[in-house]
Amino acid sequence: MNQTQKIINQVQKEGRKALLETEAKTICAEYGIPVTKFMLAKSEKEAATQADQIGYPVVLKIVSPDIIHKTEAGGVIVNLKTATDVAAGYKKILENVAKYKAEAKIVGVLVAEMAPQSTEVIVGAIKDPQFGQTVMFGLGGIFVELLKDVNFRVAPLTADDAKEMIMQLKAYPLLNGYRNTPPADIDALVAILCNTSHLIMDYPEIKELDLNPIMAYSKGAKTVDARIILE
Ligand code: ADP
Ligand code: MG
């Protein structure tokens, strides 16, 4: 059995709806959606060893079924540059989370490769009551939140559908290169949209998917945060 099926079975067996970031990213990787390198640490010492393996700088993030918005809980620390800082960061995250939600069950702390800053895009999937499984694409931050500059297509998507979703954004010129920002790798984003479409078509039990943000580079792209919710 593949990883995706195994993870979904396990989550359902545990009576959960929301996948952990580690679970969601393992599924993404299996479907060819690029994600930041990551490992799951269960102690300060383990976090430091894993950071050495991944390479600096790293990001630490709380992994808990009871914490959906990690930043809000003080559960994200970025740009850690030494093993000592990683060990201290691990401790700090657990303290922050304990203050935020004392009863939260802690699975561990994700140690992730720090993705260089770039243009941020978002890929989402929902089940529309009328049209069924639908994929969404937009640019990160204010473009989605304030300007609602997003495009939707009903799955399954062809590569042409995906390309249109990207190119028909009002903010598309930002992806096509401006001032000091080189053009984003549109083919890499098309591949992410098509692979997301494959995933949700294969697993209709996925109610929501949220890759937010994805860093779009001049070569390739990398998913920094992934959420998947089951029905
Ligand atoms: P949440 O959305 O649950 O608060 P995220 O994983 O999205 O948590 O982290 C919050 C922010 O931290 C991201 O939007 C991104 O700007 C930054 N971030 C998180 N992980 C990484 C990473 N691996 N590389 C670079 N930046 C990151
Ligand atoms: Mg996020």
Short mmCIF file of N, CA and C and ligand atoms in Angstrom, two decimals, residues 212-213 225 227, ligand 2:
data_model
loop_
_atom_site.label_atom_id
_atom_site.label_comp_id
_atom_site.label_asym_id
_atom_site.label_seq_id
_atom_site.Cartn_x
_atom_site.Cartn_y
_atom_site.Cartn_z
N ASN A 212 0.10 26.56 1.72
CA ASN A 212 0.16 28.00 1.96
C ASN A 212 1.19 28.35 3.03
N PRO A 213 2.33 28.91 2.63
CA PRO A 213 2.67 29.33 1.27
C PRO A 213 3.48 28.29 0.51
N ASP A 225 4.24 25.10 3.91
CA ASP A 225 3.23 24.66 4.88
C ASP A 225 2.12 23.93 4.13
N ARG A 227 -1.67 21.78 4.75
CA ARG A 227 -2.76 21.30 5.59
C ARG A 227 -3.69 20.44 4.74
MG MG B 2 0.74 28.55 6.89
#
